[in-house]
C-alpha cells in the first residue's frame, strides 16, 4: 500500500513537471513576436500622442522622479523613436503610424548639418534611414547624404578614424559605439559617387579592430589617439564601463552589431571573423546569465547581484539574428538560440511594460551610465528600438 502511494506520488510529480514544461514550451516564438510588436504599437502610439504636445523634442528616458525626460534633436538618441514608428508601420501598414513616423523623422532633420560629435549615424540612419527603406523619397536620401558628409568631416587621415567626442581628457577619443555610425556611410557609398564614404568606414572599422580589442575579443570602450604624433594610441580606457580593463556590456553589443553589418555591406571575411570572435566572447562568457540578459558590465563587482542591461540584450539579439545567417551552421544556430532566449526574456512581464505604464516606453531595466550614476535601471529608447528591430528581423527570417 505504502509503495503504491509512493508510486502515485512520483507519477503526479512527473505529470506536473511535464505539464509545466509543455506550458513554457507552448509559448511559440510566433506568440513572443506578436506579443512584443502588439505591445510596441500600444506603447508607441501613446508615446507619439504625448510627444505631439512637446514640439521639437524626442523621448529619452524616465527621470528619478518618474517623469518623462525628452531631448533635443542633436542628442544621440533622437532617431530611435521615429525608427521604432517606422518598424511598426512596416509591421502593421497602419496609416496613422506612417504619419507619426514621418512627423517625428522631420524633427531630426537638422542633424544633417550637425558636426558636434560622431552620433550622426545613430540619429539619422534609424530615422531617415528607416524612412527611406519603408517609404523611399529623394528628400530622405538628400538628408542621409548631407548627414554622411557631416559625419566624415570628423575623420582625420593621420588617425584613420572618426573622432567620437570633443570633450573629456582625451586628445582624439574613439569609442566602440562609433562602429554603429558606419552603417550610414556604407549606405552613402552605395548612393553617391563619393569614394570617401566607404574609405572612411573601412579605415575606421579596421583601425578599431586593431586597437580596441583584447586577446579574448572583448573591447575597450575608449581608445584615444594622438593625431600630432602619427595617430599613435595615446590611452585605452572606459567612460561608461566598470573599469578600463572591464567588458562593458553595451560596448560588446555595439561591436558585435557593427562588425556584423560591416560584413553584410562589404563581404570582407575579416569583418565576419571579427563578429564571430565577439559573439563567442559573449555567448561563452561564464557570467552571461541563463536568461541571456547581460549584467551592465561582464566584470561588474557584485555579480550575481549587479543590475542587468536590457538595452545590451536587445542590441545583441538583433545582431545575433543577422549574424546567424552569415556564420557557419553550428555557430549560427547557437547565436539564433541565444537571440531567442533574449527575446523570450525581454517579452516576459519582468522586462516588458504593461500597457500605459513605463511612460509608454516598451522595456524596463536598462542602464545608461553607471559611473555617472545616471539612467540606472530605467527604460531607454534604444533598448526599445533594437528590441523591436530584433522582433522584426526574427519575424522576417522565419516568415512568421
Ligand atoms: N553611445 C552611448 C551609449 O551606448 O550609451
mmCIF file of C-alpha atoms and ligand atoms in Angstrom:
data_model
loop_
_atom_site.group_PDB
_atom_site.id
_atom_site.type_symbol
_atom_site.label_atom_id
_atom_site.label_comp_id
_atom_site.label_asym_id
_atom_site.label_seq_id
_atom_site.Cartn_x
_atom_site.Cartn_y
_atom_site.Cartn_z
ATOM 1 C CA UNK A 1 0.000 0.000 0.000
ATOM 2 C CA UNK A 2 2.807 2.314 1.062
ATOM 3 C CA UNK A 3 4.723 1.625 -2.142
ATOM 4 C CA UNK A 4 1.553 2.190 -4.248
ATOM 5 C CA UNK A 5 1.195 5.568 -2.593
ATOM 6 C CA UNK A 6 4.833 6.401 -3.291
ATOM 7 C CA UNK A 7 4.393 5.360 -6.932
ATOM 8 C CA UNK A 8 1.281 7.534 -7.317
ATOM 9 C CA UNK A 9 3.087 10.451 -5.707
ATOM 10 C CA UNK A 10 6.088 10.135 -8.050
ATOM 11 C CA UNK A 11 3.752 9.818 -11.028
ATOM 12 C CA UNK A 12 1.869 13.019 -10.141
ATOM 13 C CA UNK A 13 5.153 14.897 -9.725
ATOM 14 C CA UNK A 14 6.221 13.681 -13.165
ATOM 15 C CA UNK A 15 2.884 14.751 -14.701
ATOM 16 C CA UNK A 16 3.156 18.181 -13.072
ATOM 17 C CA UNK A 17 6.718 18.562 -14.351
ATOM 18 C CA UNK A 18 5.725 17.562 -17.889
ATOM 19 C CA UNK A 19 2.707 19.891 -17.812
ATOM 20 C CA UNK A 20 4.754 22.882 -16.716
ATOM 21 C CA UNK A 21 7.456 22.053 -19.263
ATOM 22 C CA UNK A 22 4.962 21.838 -22.101
ATOM 23 C CA UNK A 23 3.276 25.058 -20.918
ATOM 24 C CA UNK A 24 6.518 27.031 -21.197
ATOM 25 C CA UNK A 25 7.489 25.354 -24.478
ATOM 26 C CA UNK A 26 3.973 26.084 -25.756
ATOM 27 C CA UNK A 27 4.774 29.801 -25.910
ATOM 28 C CA UNK A 28 5.918 29.767 -29.507
ATOM 29 C CA UNK A 29 8.329 32.315 -30.917
ATOM 30 C CA UNK A 30 5.404 33.492 -33.055
ATOM 31 C CA UNK A 31 3.497 34.401 -29.875
ATOM 32 C CA UNK A 32 6.574 36.107 -28.457
ATOM 33 C CA UNK A 33 6.913 38.207 -31.620
ATOM 34 C CA UNK A 34 3.191 39.052 -31.728
ATOM 35 C CA UNK A 35 3.032 39.985 -28.045
ATOM 36 C CA UNK A 36 6.117 42.217 -28.340
ATOM 37 C CA UNK A 37 5.059 44.008 -31.513
ATOM 38 C CA UNK A 38 1.428 44.492 -30.450
ATOM 39 C CA UNK A 39 2.606 45.928 -27.133
ATOM 40 C CA UNK A 40 5.004 48.182 -29.051
ATOM 41 C CA UNK A 41 2.109 49.586 -31.078
ATOM 42 C CA UNK A 42 0.125 50.348 -27.912
ATOM 43 C CA UNK A 43 3.053 51.982 -26.152
ATOM 44 C CA UNK A 44 4.491 53.962 -29.065
ATOM 45 C CA UNK A 45 1.075 55.207 -30.250
ATOM 46 C CA UNK A 46 0.569 56.624 -26.761
ATOM 47 C CA UNK A 47 4.159 57.922 -26.717
ATOM 48 C CA UNK A 48 3.600 59.728 -30.042
ATOM 49 C CA UNK A 49 0.411 61.334 -28.678
ATOM 50 C CA UNK A 50 2.319 62.641 -25.650
ATOM 51 C CA UNK A 51 5.247 63.865 -27.776
ATOM 52 C CA UNK A 52 2.811 65.705 -30.085
ATOM 53 C CA UNK A 53 2.317 68.095 -27.147
ATOM 54 C CA UNK A 54 6.089 68.720 -26.745
ATOM 55 C CA UNK A 55 7.187 70.327 -30.034
ATOM 56 C CA UNK A 56 10.702 69.805 -31.379
ATOM 57 C CA UNK A 57 11.762 67.188 -28.796
ATOM 58 C CA UNK A 58 12.232 63.417 -28.769
ATOM 59 C CA UNK A 59 11.783 60.953 -25.878
ATOM 60 C CA UNK A 60 14.830 59.763 -23.966
ATOM 61 C CA UNK A 61 14.097 58.037 -20.630
ATOM 62 C CA UNK A 62 12.389 58.386 -17.239
ATOM 63 C CA UNK A 63 13.869 60.676 -14.591
ATOM 64 C CA UNK A 64 14.296 59.520 -10.956
ATOM 65 C CA UNK A 65 11.089 61.406 -10.065
ATOM 66 C CA UNK A 66 9.167 59.235 -12.534
ATOM 67 C CA UNK A 67 8.594 61.886 -15.222
ATOM 68 C CA UNK A 68 9.410 61.618 -18.913
ATOM 69 C CA UNK A 69 12.770 63.033 -19.994
ATOM 70 C CA UNK A 70 12.974 64.375 -23.550
ATOM 71 C CA UNK A 71 15.932 65.549 -25.631
ATOM 72 C CA UNK A 72 16.805 67.977 -28.372
ATOM 73 C CA UNK A 73 17.245 66.503 -31.886
ATOM 74 C CA UNK A 74 21.067 66.566 -31.679
ATOM 75 C CA UNK A 75 21.171 64.251 -28.640
ATOM 76 C CA UNK A 76 22.440 60.849 -29.785
ATOM 77 C CA UNK A 77 19.171 59.010 -29.040
ATOM 78 C CA UNK A 78 16.869 61.282 -31.085
ATOM 79 C CA UNK A 79 16.435 58.903 -34.040
ATOM 80 C CA UNK A 80 15.237 55.874 -32.092
ATOM 81 C CA UNK A 81 11.604 56.852 -31.507
ATOM 82 C CA UNK A 82 10.975 57.689 -35.188
ATOM 83 C CA UNK A 83 12.853 54.472 -36.008
ATOM 84 C CA UNK A 84 10.506 52.393 -33.841
ATOM 85 C CA UNK A 85 7.493 54.034 -35.528
ATOM 86 C CA UNK A 86 8.871 53.096 -38.967
ATOM 87 C CA UNK A 87 9.279 49.441 -37.935
ATOM 88 C CA UNK A 88 5.746 49.421 -36.537
ATOM 89 C CA UNK A 89 4.420 50.938 -39.754
ATOM 90 C CA UNK A 90 6.229 48.214 -41.694
ATOM 91 C CA UNK A 91 4.674 45.580 -39.394
ATOM 92 C CA UNK A 92 1.129 46.919 -39.418
ATOM 93 C CA UNK A 93 0.738 49.024 -42.571
ATOM 94 C CA UNK A 94 -1.199 51.434 -40.340
ATOM 95 C CA UNK A 95 -1.600 54.902 -41.940
ATOM 96 C CA UNK A 96 -1.596 56.706 -38.586
ATOM 97 C CA UNK A 97 1.734 55.111 -37.653
ATOM 98 C CA UNK A 98 3.107 56.221 -41.023
ATOM 99 C CA UNK A 99 2.055 59.809 -40.349
ATOM 100 C CA UNK A 100 3.625 59.734 -36.886
ATOM 101 C CA UNK A 101 6.834 58.136 -38.241
ATOM 102 C CA UNK A 102 7.069 60.928 -40.830
ATOM 103 C CA UNK A 103 6.322 63.657 -38.268
ATOM 104 C CA UNK A 104 8.949 62.525 -35.776
ATOM 105 C CA UNK A 105 11.521 61.863 -38.505
ATOM 106 C CA UNK A 106 11.101 65.508 -39.575
ATOM 107 C CA UNK A 107 12.053 66.589 -36.057
ATOM 108 C CA UNK A 108 15.533 65.111 -36.542
ATOM 109 C CA UNK A 109 16.304 66.729 -39.912
ATOM 110 C CA UNK A 110 18.605 69.441 -38.515
ATOM 111 C CA UNK A 111 21.111 66.686 -37.596
ATOM 112 C CA UNK A 112 22.213 66.600 -41.248
ATOM 113 C CA UNK A 113 24.270 69.758 -40.591
ATOM 114 C CA UNK A 114 25.461 68.744 -37.116
ATOM 115 C CA UNK A 115 29.165 68.074 -36.624
ATOM 116 C CA UNK A 116 29.397 68.291 -32.819
ATOM 117 C CA UNK A 117 30.015 64.559 -32.268
ATOM 118 C CA UNK A 118 30.052 61.200 -34.067
ATOM 119 C CA UNK A 119 26.461 60.130 -33.395
ATOM 120 C CA UNK A 120 25.071 61.362 -36.722
ATOM 121 C CA UNK A 121 24.719 57.754 -37.916
ATOM 122 C CA UNK A 122 22.616 56.742 -34.905
ATOM 123 C CA UNK A 123 20.414 59.821 -35.233
ATOM 124 C CA UNK A 124 19.865 59.784 -38.994
ATOM 125 C CA UNK A 125 20.097 56.149 -40.032
ATOM 126 C CA UNK A 126 17.431 54.943 -37.569
ATOM 127 C CA UNK A 127 15.033 57.773 -38.509
ATOM 128 C CA UNK A 128 15.667 58.844 -42.136
ATOM 129 C CA UNK A 129 17.360 55.544 -42.984
ATOM 130 C CA UNK A 130 14.323 53.527 -41.939
ATOM 131 C CA UNK A 131 12.065 56.123 -43.549
ATOM 132 C CA UNK A 132 13.912 55.699 -46.836
ATOM 133 C CA UNK A 133 13.667 51.908 -46.531
ATOM 134 C CA UNK A 134 9.916 51.816 -45.921
ATOM 135 C CA UNK A 135 8.784 54.937 -47.817
ATOM 136 C CA UNK A 136 11.653 55.922 -50.139
ATOM 137 C CA UNK A 137 11.941 59.591 -51.059
ATOM 138 C CA UNK A 138 14.524 61.870 -52.653
ATOM 139 C CA UNK A 139 14.261 64.195 -49.665
ATOM 140 C CA UNK A 140 15.194 61.385 -47.231
ATOM 141 C CA UNK A 141 18.129 60.414 -49.470
ATOM 142 C CA UNK A 142 19.356 64.025 -49.596
ATOM 143 C CA UNK A 143 19.233 64.284 -45.797
ATOM 144 C CA UNK A 144 21.163 60.997 -45.418
ATOM 145 C CA UNK A 145 23.847 62.109 -47.883
ATOM 146 C CA UNK A 146 24.247 65.517 -46.251
ATOM 147 C CA UNK A 147 24.493 63.852 -42.831
ATOM 148 C CA UNK A 148 27.143 61.468 -44.179
ATOM 149 C CA UNK A 149 29.235 64.449 -45.292
ATOM 150 C CA UNK A 150 28.883 65.961 -41.810
ATOM 151 C CA UNK A 151 29.991 62.657 -40.272
ATOM 152 C CA UNK A 152 33.138 62.245 -42.374
ATOM 153 C CA UNK A 153 34.158 65.822 -41.550
ATOM 154 C CA UNK A 154 35.178 64.315 -38.178
ATOM 155 C CA UNK A 155 37.656 61.913 -39.823
ATOM 156 C CA UNK A 156 41.405 62.574 -39.714
ATOM 157 C CA UNK A 157 43.698 60.779 -42.141
ATOM 158 C CA UNK A 158 46.595 60.763 -39.656
ATOM 159 C CA UNK A 159 44.473 58.683 -37.236
ATOM 160 C CA UNK A 160 42.339 56.709 -39.694
ATOM 161 C CA UNK A 161 39.223 57.011 -37.503
ATOM 162 C CA UNK A 162 36.274 59.342 -36.958
ATOM 163 C CA UNK A 163 36.662 61.321 -33.740
ATOM 164 C CA UNK A 164 33.821 60.482 -31.331
ATOM 165 C CA UNK A 165 33.835 63.318 -28.801
ATOM 166 C CA UNK A 166 35.236 66.851 -28.455
ATOM 167 C CA UNK A 167 35.174 66.746 -24.633
ATOM 168 C CA UNK A 168 36.942 64.833 -21.876
ATOM 169 C CA UNK A 169 40.609 64.237 -21.029
ATOM 170 C CA UNK A 170 41.455 62.647 -24.400
ATOM 171 C CA UNK A 171 43.220 64.129 -27.460
ATOM 172 C CA UNK A 172 41.214 62.163 -30.032
ATOM 173 C CA UNK A 173 38.749 59.751 -28.389
ATOM 174 C CA UNK A 174 37.217 56.962 -30.439
ATOM 175 C CA UNK A 175 34.601 54.858 -28.665
ATOM 176 C CA UNK A 176 33.476 51.362 -29.648
ATOM 177 C CA UNK A 177 29.915 52.734 -30.076
ATOM 178 C CA UNK A 178 31.242 54.670 -33.078
ATOM 179 C CA UNK A 179 31.167 51.452 -35.126
ATOM 180 C CA UNK A 180 27.393 51.919 -35.323
ATOM 181 C CA UNK A 181 27.700 55.165 -37.283
ATOM 182 C CA UNK A 182 29.419 53.388 -40.171
ATOM 183 C CA UNK A 183 26.157 51.861 -41.423
ATOM 184 C CA UNK A 184 25.146 55.326 -42.654
ATOM 185 C CA UNK A 185 28.454 55.665 -44.515
ATOM 186 C CA UNK A 186 28.121 52.282 -46.220
ATOM 187 C CA UNK A 187 24.652 53.333 -47.341
ATOM 188 C CA UNK A 188 26.012 56.667 -48.620
ATOM 189 C CA UNK A 189 28.811 54.940 -50.544
ATOM 190 C CA UNK A 190 26.189 52.996 -52.497
ATOM 191 C CA UNK A 191 24.013 56.031 -53.173
ATOM 192 C CA UNK A 192 26.616 58.560 -54.287
ATOM 193 C CA UNK A 193 29.784 58.650 -56.337
ATOM 194 C CA UNK A 194 31.893 59.838 -53.410
ATOM 195 C CA UNK A 195 34.522 57.125 -52.707
ATOM 196 C CA UNK A 196 35.343 58.831 -49.404
ATOM 197 C CA UNK A 197 32.338 57.304 -47.579
ATOM 198 C CA UNK A 198 33.448 53.679 -47.984
ATOM 199 C CA UNK A 199 37.095 54.597 -47.476
ATOM 200 C CA UNK A 200 36.384 56.261 -44.119
ATOM 201 C CA UNK A 201 34.060 53.448 -42.992
ATOM 202 C CA UNK A 202 36.576 50.710 -43.800
ATOM 203 C CA UNK A 203 39.518 52.583 -42.344
ATOM 204 C CA UNK A 204 37.599 53.209 -39.113
ATOM 205 C CA UNK A 205 36.450 49.592 -38.833
ATOM 206 C CA UNK A 206 39.932 48.160 -39.468
ATOM 207 C CA UNK A 207 41.685 50.602 -37.101
ATOM 208 C CA UNK A 208 39.127 49.828 -34.397
ATOM 209 C CA UNK A 209 39.692 46.117 -34.917
ATOM 210 C CA UNK A 210 43.396 46.687 -34.442
ATOM 211 C CA UNK A 211 43.268 48.835 -31.301
ATOM 212 C CA UNK A 212 40.001 48.359 -29.406
ATOM 213 C CA UNK A 213 40.119 44.602 -28.937
ATOM 214 C CA UNK A 214 41.862 42.458 -26.359
ATOM 215 C CA UNK A 215 43.150 38.930 -27.000
ATOM 216 C CA UNK A 216 39.830 37.466 -25.753
ATOM 217 C CA UNK A 217 37.924 39.763 -28.203
ATOM 218 C CA UNK A 218 36.313 41.848 -25.504
ATOM 219 C CA UNK A 219 36.729 45.548 -26.243
ATOM 220 C CA UNK A 220 37.875 48.707 -24.530
ATOM 221 C CA UNK A 221 35.299 51.463 -24.501
ATOM 222 C CA UNK A 222 37.522 54.449 -25.354
ATOM 223 C CA UNK A 223 40.740 54.374 -27.369
ATOM 224 C CA UNK A 224 42.371 57.764 -27.630
ATOM 225 C CA UNK A 225 44.796 58.657 -30.411
ATOM 226 C CA UNK A 226 47.375 61.402 -30.823
ATOM 227 C CA UNK A 227 46.911 62.999 -34.264
ATOM 228 C CA UNK A 228 50.065 65.103 -33.886
ATOM 229 C CA UNK A 229 52.156 62.005 -33.223
ATOM 230 C CA UNK A 230 51.375 59.908 -36.303
ATOM 231 C CA UNK A 231 47.994 58.878 -34.900
ATOM 232 C CA UNK A 232 49.606 56.737 -32.190
ATOM 233 C CA UNK A 233 47.378 55.266 -29.476
ATOM 234 C CA UNK A 234 47.517 57.606 -26.502
ATOM 235 C CA UNK A 235 45.437 55.674 -23.987
ATOM 236 C CA UNK A 236 42.874 52.837 -23.646
ATOM 237 C CA UNK A 237 40.177 53.410 -21.054
ATOM 238 C CA UNK A 238 36.473 53.463 -20.247
ATOM 239 C CA UNK A 239 33.820 56.122 -19.833
ATOM 240 C CA UNK A 240 30.715 54.032 -19.168
ATOM 241 C CA UNK A 241 32.142 50.684 -18.062
ATOM 242 C CA UNK A 242 33.160 49.450 -14.625
ATOM 243 C CA UNK A 243 36.897 49.847 -15.274
ATOM 244 C CA UNK A 244 39.373 50.470 -18.084
ATOM 245 C CA UNK A 245 40.003 46.739 -18.410
ATOM 246 C CA UNK A 246 36.408 45.548 -17.985
ATOM 247 C CA UNK A 247 33.929 44.424 -20.651
ATOM 248 C CA UNK A 248 31.099 46.977 -20.597
ATOM 249 C CA UNK A 249 28.098 45.006 -21.863
ATOM 250 C CA UNK A 250 26.665 47.576 -24.267
ATOM 251 C CA UNK A 251 30.106 48.181 -25.734
ATOM 252 C CA UNK A 252 30.393 44.472 -26.563
ATOM 253 C CA UNK A 253 26.946 44.690 -28.171
ATOM 254 C CA UNK A 254 27.907 47.704 -30.326
ATOM 255 C CA UNK A 255 30.997 45.872 -31.573
ATOM 256 C CA UNK A 256 29.031 42.720 -32.387
ATOM 257 C CA UNK A 257 26.358 44.648 -34.272
ATOM 258 C CA UNK A 258 28.914 46.874 -36.043
ATOM 259 C CA UNK A 259 31.145 44.139 -37.480
ATOM 260 C CA UNK A 260 28.088 42.111 -38.496
ATOM 261 C CA UNK A 261 26.829 44.899 -40.777
ATOM 262 C CA UNK A 262 30.374 45.670 -41.955
ATOM 263 C CA UNK A 263 30.411 42.113 -43.307
ATOM 264 C CA UNK A 264 26.912 42.487 -44.792
ATOM 265 C CA UNK A 265 27.926 45.683 -46.594
ATOM 266 C CA UNK A 266 31.410 44.644 -47.829
ATOM 267 C CA UNK A 267 31.519 40.826 -47.749
ATOM 268 C CA UNK A 268 35.045 41.205 -46.342
ATOM 269 C CA UNK A 269 35.620 37.930 -44.417
ATOM 270 C CA UNK A 270 37.815 39.755 -41.899
ATOM 271 C CA UNK A 271 34.701 41.502 -40.574
ATOM 272 C CA UNK A 272 32.766 38.246 -40.342
ATOM 273 C CA UNK A 273 35.550 36.634 -38.342
ATOM 274 C CA UNK A 274 35.643 39.641 -36.020
ATOM 275 C CA UNK A 275 31.873 39.480 -35.457
ATOM 276 C CA UNK A 276 32.145 35.747 -34.708
ATOM 277 C CA UNK A 277 35.023 36.334 -32.300
ATOM 278 C CA UNK A 278 32.973 38.926 -30.389
ATOM 279 C CA UNK A 279 29.922 36.646 -30.435
ATOM 280 C CA UNK A 280 31.971 33.785 -28.983
ATOM 281 C CA UNK A 281 33.224 36.048 -26.188
ATOM 282 C CA UNK A 282 29.610 36.887 -25.302
ATOM 283 C CA UNK A 283 27.888 33.519 -25.643
ATOM 284 C CA UNK A 284 30.631 31.549 -23.859
ATOM 285 C CA UNK A 285 31.081 34.058 -21.058
ATOM 286 C CA UNK A 286 30.677 32.347 -17.665
ATOM 287 C CA UNK A 287 28.928 35.443 -16.319
ATOM 288 C CA UNK A 288 26.287 35.664 -19.069
ATOM 289 C CA UNK A 289 23.135 34.706 -17.116
ATOM 290 C CA UNK A 290 20.932 31.787 -18.152
ATOM 291 C CA UNK A 291 18.203 34.148 -19.366
ATOM 292 C CA UNK A 292 20.886 35.835 -21.582
ATOM 293 C CA UNK A 293 20.285 39.384 -20.356
ATOM 294 C CA UNK A 294 23.807 40.586 -19.543
ATOM 295 C CA UNK A 295 24.824 42.373 -16.386
ATOM 296 C CA UNK A 296 25.616 46.001 -17.265
ATOM 297 C CA UNK A 297 29.306 45.059 -17.296
ATOM 298 C CA UNK A 298 30.609 41.488 -17.606
ATOM 299 C CA UNK A 299 33.090 42.415 -14.843
ATOM 300 C CA UNK A 300 30.701 44.337 -12.564
ATOM 301 C CA UNK A 301 31.856 43.835 -8.971
ATOM 302 C CA UNK A 302 28.692 42.468 -7.381
ATOM 303 C CA UNK A 303 27.608 39.782 -9.836
ATOM 304 C CA UNK A 304 25.154 37.987 -9.405
ATOM 305 C CA UNK A 305 23.531 40.990 -7.702
ATOM 306 C CA UNK A 306 24.669 43.535 -10.314
ATOM 307 C CA UNK A 307 21.996 45.248 -12.416
ATOM 308 C CA UNK A 308 21.149 43.927 -15.851
ATOM 309 C CA UNK A 309 21.084 45.980 -19.058
ATOM 310 C CA UNK A 310 18.090 45.223 -21.274
ATOM 311 C CA UNK A 311 19.455 47.585 -23.946
ATOM 312 C CA UNK A 312 22.606 45.473 -24.351
ATOM 313 C CA UNK A 313 20.463 42.329 -24.655
ATOM 314 C CA UNK A 314 18.234 43.919 -27.307
ATOM 315 C CA UNK A 315 21.201 45.104 -29.413
ATOM 316 C CA UNK A 316 22.831 41.681 -29.115
ATOM 317 C CA UNK A 317 19.608 39.869 -30.061
ATOM 318 C CA UNK A 318 19.224 41.940 -33.207
ATOM 319 C CA UNK A 319 22.874 41.386 -34.168
ATOM 320 C CA UNK A 320 22.802 37.643 -33.356
ATOM 321 C CA UNK A 321 19.782 37.144 -35.620
ATOM 322 C CA UNK A 322 21.635 38.712 -38.528
ATOM 323 C CA UNK A 323 24.976 37.053 -37.758
ATOM 324 C CA UNK A 324 23.261 33.645 -37.535
ATOM 325 C CA UNK A 325 22.738 33.918 -41.298
ATOM 326 C CA UNK A 326 26.419 34.502 -42.115
ATOM 327 C CA UNK A 327 28.199 32.286 -39.564
ATOM 328 C CA UNK A 328 28.953 28.573 -40.109
ATOM 329 C CA UNK A 329 25.849 26.446 -39.377
ATOM 330 C CA UNK A 330 26.589 25.244 -35.833
ATOM 331 C CA UNK A 331 27.651 28.683 -34.649
ATOM 332 C CA UNK A 332 24.732 30.309 -36.440
ATOM 333 C CA UNK A 333 22.268 28.007 -34.674
ATOM 334 C CA UNK A 334 23.863 28.847 -31.345
ATOM 335 C CA UNK A 335 23.574 32.618 -31.967
ATOM 336 C CA UNK A 336 19.945 32.303 -33.041
ATOM 337 C CA UNK A 337 19.143 30.286 -29.958
ATOM 338 C CA UNK A 338 20.722 32.937 -27.687
ATOM 339 C CA UNK A 339 18.701 35.619 -29.508
ATOM 340 C CA UNK A 340 15.516 33.578 -28.976
ATOM 341 C CA UNK A 341 16.204 33.341 -25.244
ATOM 342 C CA UNK A 342 16.883 37.076 -25.112
ATOM 343 C CA UNK A 343 13.626 37.857 -26.914
ATOM 344 C CA UNK A 344 11.652 35.475 -24.692
ATOM 345 C CA UNK A 345 13.099 37.066 -21.563
ATOM 346 C CA UNK A 346 12.574 40.625 -22.796
ATOM 347 C CA UNK A 347 8.973 39.768 -23.709
ATOM 348 C CA UNK A 348 8.238 38.446 -20.200
ATOM 349 C CA UNK A 349 6.491 40.507 -17.508
ATOM 350 C CA UNK A 350 9.875 41.072 -15.919
ATOM 351 C CA UNK A 351 11.053 43.327 -18.783
ATOM 352 C CA UNK A 352 8.065 44.206 -20.991
ATOM 353 C CA UNK A 353 6.000 47.093 -19.619
ATOM 354 C CA UNK A 354 2.265 46.697 -19.113
ATOM 355 C CA UNK A 355 0.146 48.872 -21.462
ATOM 356 C CA UNK A 356 0.052 52.517 -20.402
ATOM 357 C CA UNK A 357 2.840 52.172 -17.818
ATOM 358 C CA UNK A 358 6.571 52.993 -18.003
ATOM 359 C CA UNK A 359 5.847 56.454 -19.519
ATOM 360 C CA UNK A 360 4.904 54.497 -22.670
ATOM 361 C CA UNK A 361 8.389 53.073 -23.181
ATOM 362 C CA UNK A 362 8.374 49.383 -24.017
ATOM 363 C CA UNK A 363 11.155 47.763 -21.999
ATOM 364 C CA UNK A 364 12.172 48.242 -18.380
ATOM 365 C CA UNK A 365 15.569 47.685 -16.734
ATOM 366 C CA UNK A 366 18.238 49.266 -18.916
ATOM 367 C CA UNK A 367 21.303 51.063 -17.725
ATOM 368 C CA UNK A 368 22.674 54.242 -19.303
ATOM 369 C CA UNK A 369 25.716 55.457 -17.406
ATOM 370 C CA UNK A 370 26.747 53.738 -14.184
ATOM 371 C CA UNK A 371 29.958 55.744 -13.477
ATOM 372 C CA UNK A 372 27.937 58.985 -13.614
ATOM 373 C CA UNK A 373 25.069 57.326 -11.718
ATOM 374 C CA UNK A 374 22.688 58.386 -14.496
ATOM 375 C CA UNK A 375 19.893 56.322 -16.088
ATOM 376 C CA UNK A 376 20.127 53.429 -13.659
ATOM 377 C CA UNK A 377 17.516 50.700 -14.143
ATOM 378 C CA UNK A 378 15.329 52.730 -16.499
ATOM 379 C CA UNK A 379 13.682 52.458 -19.898
ATOM 380 C CA UNK A 380 15.774 53.790 -22.805
ATOM 381 C CA UNK A 381 14.612 54.479 -26.361
ATOM 382 C CA UNK A 382 17.463 52.483 -27.835
ATOM 383 C CA UNK A 383 16.525 49.373 -25.836
ATOM 384 C CA UNK A 384 13.051 49.670 -27.376
ATOM 385 C CA UNK A 385 14.436 50.335 -30.866
ATOM 386 C CA UNK A 386 16.751 47.308 -31.026
ATOM 387 C CA UNK A 387 14.140 45.078 -29.341
ATOM 388 C CA UNK A 388 11.559 45.984 -31.996
ATOM 389 C CA UNK A 389 14.190 45.607 -34.719
ATOM 390 C CA UNK A 390 15.116 42.165 -33.388
ATOM 391 C CA UNK A 391 11.442 41.104 -33.313
ATOM 392 C CA UNK A 392 11.049 42.250 -36.917
ATOM 393 C CA UNK A 393 14.279 40.568 -38.012
ATOM 394 C CA UNK A 394 13.219 37.296 -36.406
ATOM 395 C CA UNK A 395 9.732 37.552 -37.926
ATOM 396 C CA UNK A 396 11.168 38.179 -41.405
ATOM 397 C CA UNK A 397 13.770 35.440 -41.061
ATOM 398 C CA UNK A 398 11.243 32.814 -40.010
ATOM 399 C CA UNK A 399 8.435 34.257 -42.147
ATOM 400 C CA UNK A 400 6.135 34.319 -39.095
HETATM 401 N N1 LIG B 1 26.519 55.593 -27.278
HETATM 402 C C1 LIG B 1 26.342 55.757 -25.897
HETATM 403 C C2 LIG B 1 25.852 54.558 -25.164
HETATM 404 O O1 LIG B 1 25.839 53.455 -25.621
HETATM 405 O O2 LIG B 1 25.484 54.775 -24.030
#
